[in-house]
Coordinates of C-alpha atoms in Angstrom, one line a residue:
M1 CA 81.4 122.8 96.8
V2 CA 78.1 122.1 99.2
D3 CA 78.0 124.8 101.8
V4 CA 77.7 123.6 105.3
I5 CA 74.6 125.4 106.7
P6 CA 72.3 124.3 109.0
Y7 CA 68.2 123.3 108.1
E8 CA 66.7 125.1 108.0
R9 CA 63.3 124.0 109.2
S10 CA 60.4 126.4 107.8
N11 CA 57.0 126.5 110.5
G12 CA 58.8 123.2 111.9
F13 CA 59.0 121.5 109.4
D14 CA 62.2 119.1 110.8
V15 CA 62.5 115.1 110.2
G16 CA 65.4 114.8 111.0
L17 CA 67.8 113.4 108.3
V18 CA 70.7 111.7 108.4
P19 CA 73.6 112.7 107.5
V20 CA 72.7 116.0 107.2
P21 CA 73.2 117.5 103.8
G22 CA 74.3 120.1 102.9
R23 CA 72.1 122.6 101.2
F24 CA 68.3 121.7 102.8
S25 CA 65.4 124.1 102.4
A26 CA 61.4 123.2 102.7
S27 CA 58.1 124.5 104.1
L28 CA 54.6 123.4 104.4
P29 CA 51.2 124.7 103.2
G30 CA 51.6 127.7 103.3
G31 CA 54.5 128.0 101.5
S32 CA 55.3 126.1 98.4
Q33 CA 52.9 123.5 98.0
G34 CA 54.1 119.7 99.3
Y35 CA 53.5 116.3 97.0
V36 CA 51.2 113.6 97.7
I37 CA 52.0 109.9 97.1
D38 CA 49.4 107.6 96.2
A39 CA 48.4 104.7 94.3
G40 CA 48.6 106.6 90.7
T41 CA 52.0 107.8 91.0
G42 CA 54.3 107.2 89.0
I43 CA 58.7 107.2 88.2
E44 CA 59.7 108.6 85.1
A45 CA 63.0 107.1 84.7
T46 CA 65.3 108.5 82.2
D47 CA 68.3 106.6 81.2
G48 CA 71.3 105.5 83.4
T49 CA 68.2 105.2 86.2
E50 CA 66.4 102.3 85.2
G51 CA 68.9 100.8 89.1
V52 CA 67.3 103.5 90.9
A53 CA 64.2 103.0 89.7
R54 CA 63.5 99.2 91.1
W55 CA 65.2 99.9 94.0
L56 CA 62.7 102.9 94.6
R57 CA 59.9 100.2 93.9
T58 CA 61.0 96.7 95.6
T59 CA 61.5 99.9 99.2
V60 CA 59.2 102.0 99.0
G61 CA 57.2 100.3 96.4
A62 CA 57.2 97.2 98.9
A63 CA 56.3 99.7 102.2
T64 CA 53.3 102.2 100.6
G65 CA 51.9 99.4 98.4
Y66 CA 51.7 101.1 95.4
P67 CA 53.2 99.4 92.2
L68 CA 55.1 102.9 90.9
P69 CA 54.7 102.2 88.0
P70 CA 56.2 103.7 84.8
H71 CA 54.7 107.1 84.2
T72 CA 52.1 107.7 81.8
G73 CA 52.1 111.3 81.3
N74 CA 48.8 111.5 83.3
G75 CA 49.0 112.3 87.7
N76 CA 52.1 112.7 90.2
R77 CA 55.7 111.4 89.4
I78 CA 58.7 110.8 90.5
L79 CA 61.9 111.9 87.8
L80 CA 64.4 110.4 88.0
R81 CA 67.8 111.7 85.9
I82 CA 71.4 111.6 85.5
V83 CA 72.8 115.9 85.1
P84 CA 76.5 115.5 84.8
A85 CA 77.0 119.0 86.0
L86 CA 76.3 118.6 88.9
A87 CA 79.2 116.7 89.8
S88 CA 81.0 120.1 89.4
E89 CA 78.5 122.5 90.6
L90 CA 78.7 120.6 93.6
G91 CA 82.1 119.2 94.0
S92 CA 81.5 115.4 93.9
P93 CA 80.3 112.4 91.4
E94 CA 78.2 111.5 93.8
A95 CA 76.2 114.4 94.2
Y96 CA 72.3 114.6 93.9
R97 CA 69.9 117.9 94.1
L98 CA 65.6 116.4 95.1
S99 CA 63.1 118.5 95.3
A100 CA 59.7 118.8 95.9
D101 CA 56.5 120.9 94.3
G102 CA 53.1 120.3 93.0
H103 CA 52.6 117.4 91.1
L104 CA 56.6 116.4 90.4
I105 CA 59.2 115.2 93.1
A106 CA 62.8 115.7 91.0
I107 CA 65.7 113.3 91.5
D108 CA 69.2 114.5 89.9
G109 CA 72.5 112.7 90.4
A110 CA 75.5 114.1 89.1
S111 CA 76.1 110.0 88.5
E112 CA 73.6 107.2 89.1
A113 CA 75.8 106.6 92.5
G114 CA 74.6 109.9 93.4
L115 CA 70.7 110.3 91.8
F116 CA 70.4 106.8 94.3
W117 CA 72.1 108.3 97.5
G118 CA 69.1 111.0 96.7
A119 CA 66.8 108.2 96.5
Q120 CA 68.4 107.2 100.4
T121 CA 67.2 111.1 101.5
F122 CA 63.8 110.2 99.3
R123 CA 63.0 107.4 101.7
Q124 CA 64.1 109.3 104.5
L125 CA 61.7 112.1 104.1
L126 CA 58.9 109.6 104.1
G127 CA 59.0 109.2 107.1
P128 CA 60.3 105.7 108.8
D129 CA 57.4 103.3 107.8
A130 CA 58.8 103.9 104.3
F131 CA 61.4 101.9 106.2
R132 CA 59.2 98.4 106.2
R133 CA 59.1 95.7 104.0
A134 CA 55.1 95.7 103.7
P135 CA 52.5 98.6 104.7
I136 CA 51.4 98.3 108.2
A137 CA 48.4 100.6 107.6
V138 CA 46.0 101.3 104.7
K139 CA 46.7 104.9 103.5
E140 CA 45.1 106.3 100.4
E141 CA 48.0 109.0 100.3
W142 CA 51.4 110.0 101.9
E143 CA 52.4 113.0 102.5
F144 CA 55.9 114.3 101.2
P145 CA 57.6 118.6 102.1
A146 CA 58.0 120.4 100.2
V147 CA 62.3 120.5 100.0
T148 CA 64.4 121.4 98.0
I149 CA 68.1 119.9 98.9
H150 CA 71.8 119.9 97.2
D151 CA 74.2 117.4 99.0
A152 CA 77.6 116.0 97.9
P153 CA 79.5 113.3 99.9
R154 CA 83.1 115.1 101.5
F155 CA 84.6 112.3 101.5
G156 CA 85.2 109.0 98.3
W157 CA 85.4 106.5 100.8
R158 CA 83.3 106.2 103.6
G159 CA 83.7 102.5 104.6
L160 CA 82.7 99.9 107.4
L161 CA 85.0 96.8 107.7
L162 CA 82.6 93.5 109.1
D163 CA 85.2 90.5 110.5
V164 CA 83.2 87.7 109.0
A165 CA 86.8 85.8 110.1
R166 CA 86.2 85.3 114.3
H167 CA 82.7 84.4 113.8
F168 CA 80.7 84.0 110.6
M169 CA 78.1 86.2 109.6
P170 CA 75.5 84.4 106.8
K171 CA 75.6 85.6 103.9
E172 CA 71.6 86.8 105.0
G173 CA 72.9 88.9 108.0
V174 CA 75.9 90.5 105.4
L175 CA 72.8 91.6 102.7
R176 CA 71.0 93.2 105.8
Y177 CA 74.1 95.2 105.9
L178 CA 74.8 96.7 102.5
D179 CA 70.9 97.6 103.2
L180 CA 72.0 99.4 106.1
M181 CA 75.0 100.9 105.0
A182 CA 73.1 102.3 101.7
A183 CA 70.5 103.7 104.4
H184 CA 73.6 105.8 105.7
K185 CA 75.3 106.3 102.4
L186 CA 78.5 104.3 103.2
N187 CA 79.7 102.7 100.2
V188 CA 82.6 100.4 100.4
F189 CA 82.5 97.3 102.5
H190 CA 86.1 96.2 103.6
F191 CA 84.9 92.4 103.8
H192 CA 87.7 91.2 106.2
L193 CA 87.6 87.3 105.4
T194 CA 90.3 85.4 106.9
D195 CA 92.1 85.0 110.3
D196 CA 93.4 82.7 112.6
Q197 CA 90.2 81.7 113.8
G198 CA 88.1 80.6 110.4
W199 CA 88.4 81.0 106.3
R200 CA 85.7 82.5 104.6
V201 CA 85.6 82.4 101.2
E202 CA 85.6 79.7 99.0
I203 CA 89.0 79.0 96.7
K204 CA 88.1 76.0 94.4
R205 CA 91.8 75.1 93.9
Y206 CA 92.5 74.5 97.5
P207 CA 89.6 72.4 99.0
K208 CA 91.1 72.4 102.1
L209 CA 90.6 76.2 103.4
T210 CA 86.9 75.1 103.3
E211 CA 86.6 71.7 105.2
V212 CA 89.2 72.3 107.7
A213 CA 90.5 76.0 108.0
S214 CA 86.3 77.4 108.3
W215 CA 85.7 75.3 110.9
R216 CA 87.0 75.3 114.5
T217 CA 86.0 73.0 117.7
R218 CA 85.3 75.3 120.2
T219 CA 85.0 79.3 120.7
K220 CA 86.1 82.1 123.5
I221 CA 83.4 83.4 125.2
G222 CA 84.4 87.0 126.6
H223 CA 88.2 88.2 126.7
R224 CA 90.8 86.0 126.0
A225 CA 92.1 86.0 129.8
S226 CA 87.8 85.3 130.2
P227 CA 87.3 81.4 131.6
L228 CA 84.3 80.8 129.6
W229 CA 84.2 78.6 126.5
E230 CA 81.1 77.9 123.8
E231 CA 82.1 73.9 123.8
K232 CA 81.3 73.5 120.1
P233 CA 82.2 73.8 116.6
H234 CA 82.1 76.8 115.2
G235 CA 82.7 78.3 111.4
G236 CA 81.1 78.6 107.5
Y237 CA 82.2 80.0 104.7
Y238 CA 81.1 81.7 101.8
T239 CA 80.6 80.2 98.3
Q240 CA 82.3 81.5 95.3
D241 CA 78.1 82.1 93.8
D242 CA 77.5 83.7 97.5
I243 CA 80.0 86.2 96.8
R244 CA 79.5 86.7 93.5
E245 CA 75.5 87.7 95.0
I246 CA 76.7 89.5 97.8
V247 CA 79.4 92.1 95.5
A248 CA 76.1 92.0 92.9
Y249 CA 73.9 93.8 96.0
A250 CA 76.1 95.7 97.1
A251 CA 76.9 97.2 93.7
E252 CA 73.1 97.8 93.4
R253 CA 73.9 99.9 96.2
H254 CA 76.8 101.3 94.9
I255 CA 79.1 99.4 97.5
T256 CA 82.6 98.3 96.4
V257 CA 83.3 95.5 98.2
V258 CA 87.0 95.2 99.4
P259 CA 88.0 91.7 100.5
E260 CA 90.9 91.2 103.0
I261 CA 93.4 88.1 102.7
D262 CA 95.3 88.6 105.6
V263 CA 99.4 87.6 105.0
P264 CA 101.7 87.1 106.4
G265 CA 100.1 87.2 110.1
H266 CA 96.2 86.0 111.2
S267 CA 97.4 83.0 109.4
Q268 CA 96.9 80.0 111.4
A269 CA 93.2 78.7 110.3
A270 CA 95.7 78.5 106.4
I271 CA 98.8 76.8 108.1
A272 CA 96.0 74.3 109.7
A273 CA 94.6 73.1 106.4
Y274 CA 97.9 73.2 104.1
P275 CA 101.0 72.4 107.4
E276 CA 103.6 73.9 104.8
L277 CA 102.1 77.1 105.0
G278 CA 103.8 77.6 108.3
N279 CA 107.5 77.8 109.4
T280 CA 108.2 74.2 109.2
D281 CA 111.4 74.6 110.6
V282 CA 110.5 76.2 114.1
I283 CA 107.3 74.3 115.1
D284 CA 105.4 71.2 113.9
T285 CA 102.7 72.8 111.9
T286 CA 100.8 69.3 111.2
A287 CA 100.1 69.8 115.0
L288 CA 98.0 73.0 114.3
S289 CA 94.1 73.3 114.8
V290 CA 92.4 76.3 113.4
L291 CA 92.7 79.1 116.6
D292 CA 90.5 79.0 119.3
T293 CA 90.8 81.9 121.3
W294 CA 91.8 85.2 120.5
G295 CA 94.9 87.0 120.2
I296 CA 97.5 88.2 118.6
C297 CA 99.5 84.8 117.3
S298 CA 103.0 83.5 116.6
N299 CA 101.7 81.0 114.1
V300 CA 102.9 83.6 110.5
L301 CA 103.2 82.4 107.6
A302 CA 107.2 81.5 106.4
P303 CA 108.1 83.4 103.1
T304 CA 109.1 80.8 100.5
D305 CA 108.0 80.5 97.6
T306 CA 105.8 78.2 97.8
T307 CA 103.9 80.3 100.1
L308 CA 104.3 82.7 97.6
R309 CA 102.7 81.2 94.7
F310 CA 100.1 79.6 97.0
Y311 CA 98.8 82.9 98.3
E312 CA 99.4 84.6 94.2
G313 CA 96.8 81.1 93.3
V314 CA 94.1 82.6 96.3
F315 CA 94.4 86.1 94.8
E316 CA 94.0 84.9 90.9
E317 CA 90.9 83.3 91.8
V318 CA 89.7 86.3 94.9
L319 CA 89.8 88.6 91.7
E320 CA 87.9 86.7 89.8
L321 CA 85.5 87.9 92.3
F322 CA 86.4 91.2 93.6
P323 CA 86.2 93.9 91.1
S324 CA 87.2 96.8 93.1
R325 CA 90.5 98.1 92.4
F326 CA 91.5 97.5 96.0
I327 CA 92.7 94.3 97.7
H328 CA 93.8 94.6 101.4
V329 CA 96.4 91.5 102.5
G330 CA 96.1 92.5 106.0
G331 CA 100.2 92.9 107.6
D332 CA 99.5 93.6 110.9
E333 CA 100.7 92.1 114.6
C334 CA 102.6 90.0 112.5
R335 CA 104.8 88.7 115.4
K336 CA 108.9 87.9 114.3
E337 CA 109.8 85.2 116.6
Q338 CA 109.4 82.3 114.4
W339 CA 111.4 84.2 111.2
S340 CA 114.0 84.8 113.8
E341 CA 114.4 81.1 114.3
S342 CA 113.8 80.0 111.1
V343 CA 117.2 78.9 109.2
A344 CA 115.1 78.9 106.3
A345 CA 114.0 82.9 106.8
K346 CA 117.0 83.5 108.0
S347 CA 118.5 82.3 104.4
R348 CA 115.9 84.2 102.4
I349 CA 116.5 87.5 104.6
A350 CA 120.4 87.0 103.4
E351 CA 119.1 86.0 100.4
L352 CA 117.3 89.5 98.8
G353 CA 119.7 91.4 101.2
L354 CA 117.9 92.3 104.2
A355 CA 118.7 94.1 107.3
D356 CA 115.9 91.9 109.4
E357 CA 113.1 90.5 109.6
E358 CA 110.6 94.0 110.0
E359 CA 112.7 94.2 105.9
L360 CA 111.0 91.5 105.3
Q361 CA 107.9 91.3 105.3
S362 CA 108.2 95.1 103.6
W363 CA 109.6 92.6 101.1
F364 CA 106.7 89.7 101.4
I365 CA 103.4 92.8 101.2
G366 CA 106.0 94.6 98.1
H367 CA 106.0 91.0 96.2
F368 CA 101.8 91.3 96.1
D369 CA 102.0 95.0 95.4
A370 CA 103.6 94.5 92.2
W371 CA 101.7 91.1 91.6
L372 CA 98.1 93.3 92.2
S373 CA 99.7 95.9 90.2
A374 CA 100.6 93.9 87.5
R375 CA 96.8 92.8 87.0
G376 CA 95.7 96.6 87.5
R377 CA 95.0 96.3 91.1
R378 CA 96.1 98.3 94.2
L379 CA 96.9 96.6 97.3
I380 CA 96.2 98.5 100.8
G381 CA 97.3 96.9 104.3
W382 CA 96.9 98.1 107.6
D383 CA 99.5 100.8 109.0
E384 CA 102.2 98.0 110.1
I385 CA 103.2 97.9 106.4
L386 CA 105.0 101.1 106.7
E387 CA 107.7 98.8 108.7
G388 CA 110.6 98.3 106.6
G389 CA 109.8 100.3 103.6
L390 CA 106.8 100.9 102.7
A391 CA 105.8 99.2 99.0
K392 CA 106.1 101.6 96.0
N393 CA 102.2 101.8 95.0
A394 CA 100.1 100.8 98.3
A395 CA 97.8 102.3 100.2
V396 CA 97.3 102.1 103.7
S397 CA 94.5 101.9 106.2
S398 CA 95.6 103.7 109.4
W399 CA 94.6 101.5 112.8
R400 CA 96.6 102.5 115.1
G401 CA 96.1 106.4 115.5
Y402 CA 97.0 109.2 113.4
G403 CA 100.4 108.0 112.9
G404 CA 100.7 105.8 110.5
G405 CA 98.0 107.9 108.1
I406 CA 99.9 111.3 108.2
A407 CA 103.4 109.2 107.7
A408 CA 101.9 107.7 104.5
A409 CA 100.2 110.4 103.9
R410 CA 103.5 112.7 103.7
A411 CA 105.2 109.6 101.8
G412 CA 102.2 110.3 99.2
H413 CA 100.6 106.8 99.4
D414 CA 96.9 107.5 99.7
V415 CA 95.3 106.9 103.3
V416 CA 92.0 105.3 105.1
M417 CA 91.4 106.9 108.5
C418 CA 90.1 103.6 111.2
P419 CA 92.1 104.9 114.3
E420 CA 91.3 102.3 116.7
Q421 CA 91.3 104.8 119.1
Y422 CA 87.9 106.6 117.7
V423 CA 85.8 104.4 115.7
Y424 CA 87.0 100.9 116.2
L425 CA 82.6 99.9 116.7
D426 CA 83.5 96.8 119.2
H427 CA 84.7 99.3 121.7
R428 CA 82.6 100.3 124.4
Q429 CA 79.7 102.5 124.1
A430 CA 79.7 103.5 128.2
P431 CA 81.6 103.2 131.3
G432 CA 80.0 101.6 133.9
E433 CA 79.4 97.2 134.1
D434 CA 75.8 97.3 132.1
E435 CA 78.1 97.3 128.8
P436 CA 78.4 94.0 128.1
V437 CA 81.5 92.4 126.9
P438 CA 84.2 95.8 127.6
I439 CA 86.1 96.5 125.0
G440 CA 88.5 99.1 124.9
F441 CA 87.7 102.9 125.5
V442 CA 84.8 104.7 125.6
R443 CA 83.7 105.5 122.8
T444 CA 80.2 107.7 123.1
L445 CA 77.4 108.4 120.1
E446 CA 79.4 111.7 120.9
D447 CA 83.3 110.2 120.3
V448 CA 82.4 109.3 117.4
Y449 CA 80.3 112.3 116.3
R450 CA 83.5 114.1 117.0
F451 CA 85.8 111.8 115.0
E452 CA 88.0 114.1 112.7
P453 CA 89.6 111.8 110.0
V454 CA 92.2 114.3 108.4
P455 CA 94.8 115.7 111.1
P456 CA 96.0 119.2 111.6
G457 CA 99.3 119.5 110.0
L458 CA 99.0 118.0 106.5
T459 CA 99.4 120.5 104.2
E460 CA 96.8 120.5 101.1
E461 CA 98.6 118.7 98.8
E462 CA 99.4 115.5 101.8
A463 CA 95.3 115.7 103.1
G464 CA 95.1 115.1 99.9
H465 CA 96.2 111.9 100.6
I466 CA 93.2 111.0 102.6
L467 CA 90.6 109.2 100.3
G468 CA 88.2 108.5 103.2
T469 CA 87.5 107.0 106.2
Q470 CA 86.0 104.3 107.9
A471 CA 84.7 102.7 111.1
N472 CA 85.7 98.6 112.2
V473 CA 83.2 96.5 114.0
W474 CA 85.1 93.2 114.9
T475 CA 83.5 90.3 116.1
E476 CA 85.7 88.5 118.9
V477 CA 83.0 89.1 121.5
L478 CA 80.0 89.6 118.7
E479 CA 79.1 86.6 118.9
D480 CA 75.9 87.2 116.8
S481 CA 73.9 89.7 114.3
A482 CA 72.2 90.6 118.2
R483 CA 75.5 92.2 119.7
V484 CA 77.0 93.5 116.3
D485 CA 74.3 96.3 116.6
Y486 CA 74.1 96.5 119.3
Q487 CA 78.0 97.9 119.2
T488 CA 77.5 99.3 115.8
F489 CA 74.2 101.1 116.7
P490 CA 73.7 104.0 116.5
R491 CA 77.1 105.5 116.2
L492 CA 77.1 104.1 112.7
A493 CA 74.7 106.8 111.6
A494 CA 77.2 109.3 113.7
F495 CA 80.2 107.9 111.9
A496 CA 78.2 108.6 108.4
E497 CA 77.5 111.7 109.0
V498 CA 81.2 112.5 109.1
A499 CA 82.2 110.2 106.6
W500 CA 79.3 112.3 104.2
S501 CA 78.9 115.8 105.4
R502 CA 81.3 118.6 105.8
L503 CA 81.0 119.6 109.2
P504 CA 82.7 122.5 111.3
A505 CA 85.2 121.1 113.1
P506 CA 84.7 118.4 116.3
A507 CA 84.4 121.7 119.2
E508 CA 81.9 123.2 117.0
R509 CA 79.7 120.5 116.2
D510 CA 76.6 120.4 117.0
F511 CA 76.1 117.1 118.6
A512 CA 72.4 118.7 120.3
D513 CA 71.1 118.8 117.2
F514 CA 72.4 115.6 115.6
E515 CA 70.5 114.4 119.1
R516 CA 67.8 115.6 117.9
R517 CA 67.6 114.4 114.8
M518 CA 68.6 111.2 115.7
A519 CA 65.2 110.7 117.8
A520 CA 63.6 110.1 114.1
H521 CA 66.2 108.1 113.0
Y522 CA 66.2 105.7 115.8
A523 CA 62.5 105.6 114.3
R524 CA 63.9 104.3 111.2
L525 CA 66.6 101.9 113.1
D526 CA 63.4 100.6 115.1
A527 CA 61.8 99.5 111.3
L528 CA 64.8 97.8 109.8
G529 CA 64.6 95.8 113.5
V530 CA 68.5 96.9 114.1
A531 CA 69.0 96.0 117.7
Y532 CA 70.6 99.4 118.8
R533 CA 72.0 100.3 121.3
P534 CA 69.3 102.6 123.1
P535 CA 70.4 106.3 124.3
T536 CA 69.4 105.1 128.4
G537 CA 71.4 101.7 128.1
P538 CA 71.2 98.8 127.2
R539 CA 68.3 96.6 127.4
P540 CA 67.7 94.0 130.0
W541 CA 68.4 91.3 127.4
Q542 CA 71.5 92.9 125.7
K543 CA 74.0 92.4 129.0
R544 CA 76.4 90.1 129.8
P545 CA 76.3 89.5 133.0
G546 CA 79.6 87.7 134.4
V547 CA 81.5 87.2 130.5
L548 CA 84.7 89.5 131.1
G549 CA 86.0 92.4 128.8
R550 CA 88.6 94.3 129.0
P551 CA 88.1 97.7 129.7
I552 CA 91.2 101.1 129.1
E553 CA 90.3 103.3 131.3
G554 CA 90.9 107.6 130.6
P555 CA 90.5 108.7 127.4
P556 CA 92.3 107.9 123.8
P557 CA 95.7 108.9 122.9
N558 CA 95.4 111.6 120.3
K559 CA 98.5 110.0 117.9

């Protein structure tokens, strides 16, 4: 495993790497000889490394203005190699080793993914200008330090959820976020595609999901108690070719896209398009429209064979688009009032010999657990799927704190830790009136940096079920990419270090050192055009005076 040791800032060298690597040493002239990248530098791409070489040419090549051609045997070179033995040496198939001395930079990866993460570190070591899309000055050469780095991630699941259902993000914005994830060594993109307020993926056999369910007539501005409205239609969706492009783009960056199709709650948009999916013996589902406000909706799917067959059809197309092993089915915040009043739901409960509506939801989720398992996939859902009994093969996204994840791990189920009180990035970043549309608890940069994904009290075997961790960005009050940037950054950088680096216990983490490294990292975010929250607070145009939020005072519960 990679040792936890701090930077060796030899001769004062420090570029502020984020996430911090496992083992790092560097020296300036007077120690080992440094390296120069210039117009003659080539890339020697050995077997299996061609994709990383292509990425380096399109990013670092564009920023430096150098072609980085295949190495011909003369001049400086960047050597890319797959070295499988690094996996056992450093404890992860995503491990890498980077060294530079004299005329050679060598980037070795235990796999192509490990090599790609090493290339990300290489880019950071070149400085902030390496994150631009074109050279901003004519340079004869770029200096690169003499370094030796051995590094590997702590967790295999290092995720970011992006909610595109509440506020749609066009395809180019999604591709941009995949690049931002890659720059921070995050490798799972949880794509929240459906909700009460919109359906965002084309399903060819059900065209009304995009014709009707992808658009709402207006949108609440701020928290649901706000009196403000945006009185114009909002929506959009990704065609199946858009999805294929997003998935391929992510794969080139060693990011897995996990789609979420929410059932049986958070489904009003789908019911508005296909009223037979709702509880027609309780309400007039033909009168429903795509929801235009926020909160937990009582209009949920009917537990009928019609609904099961419909969503099997949806998931058949989803499986064709997304190769991810995991498919997220939501399962959260499913209100049961309509089921309690529905004769059809009561008949289903009796027919199946179930105790109540909680077990009815468990049966619904269990149906798709078996359906997905039969097709070589795994179901994952929010921790409410524990209620009424957890499906056999299901994994859990623990969002309501640690409790659901602890229960699932102790029952032998895999878990992704994403407790809302700690890593929901739509929650406010500071107290005070200047914070735009304040939602939830105050979660500062330091709070996120001190988040610990593995709760105390688990045995070693139980802790082995923690697949990793994920930060979630819900967009009810994030109306555009600038608002998403503001809420996400810089806290995603702190989260990425928690997910990647083998940090000490939360109280022992050197936040001052992280802040110092962030001083360099802000310049990278500037070069990437990220509209992050400055350490001093929001800029004037980032504020939202008069837009009502929902702040929660005091520290979050530790449970």
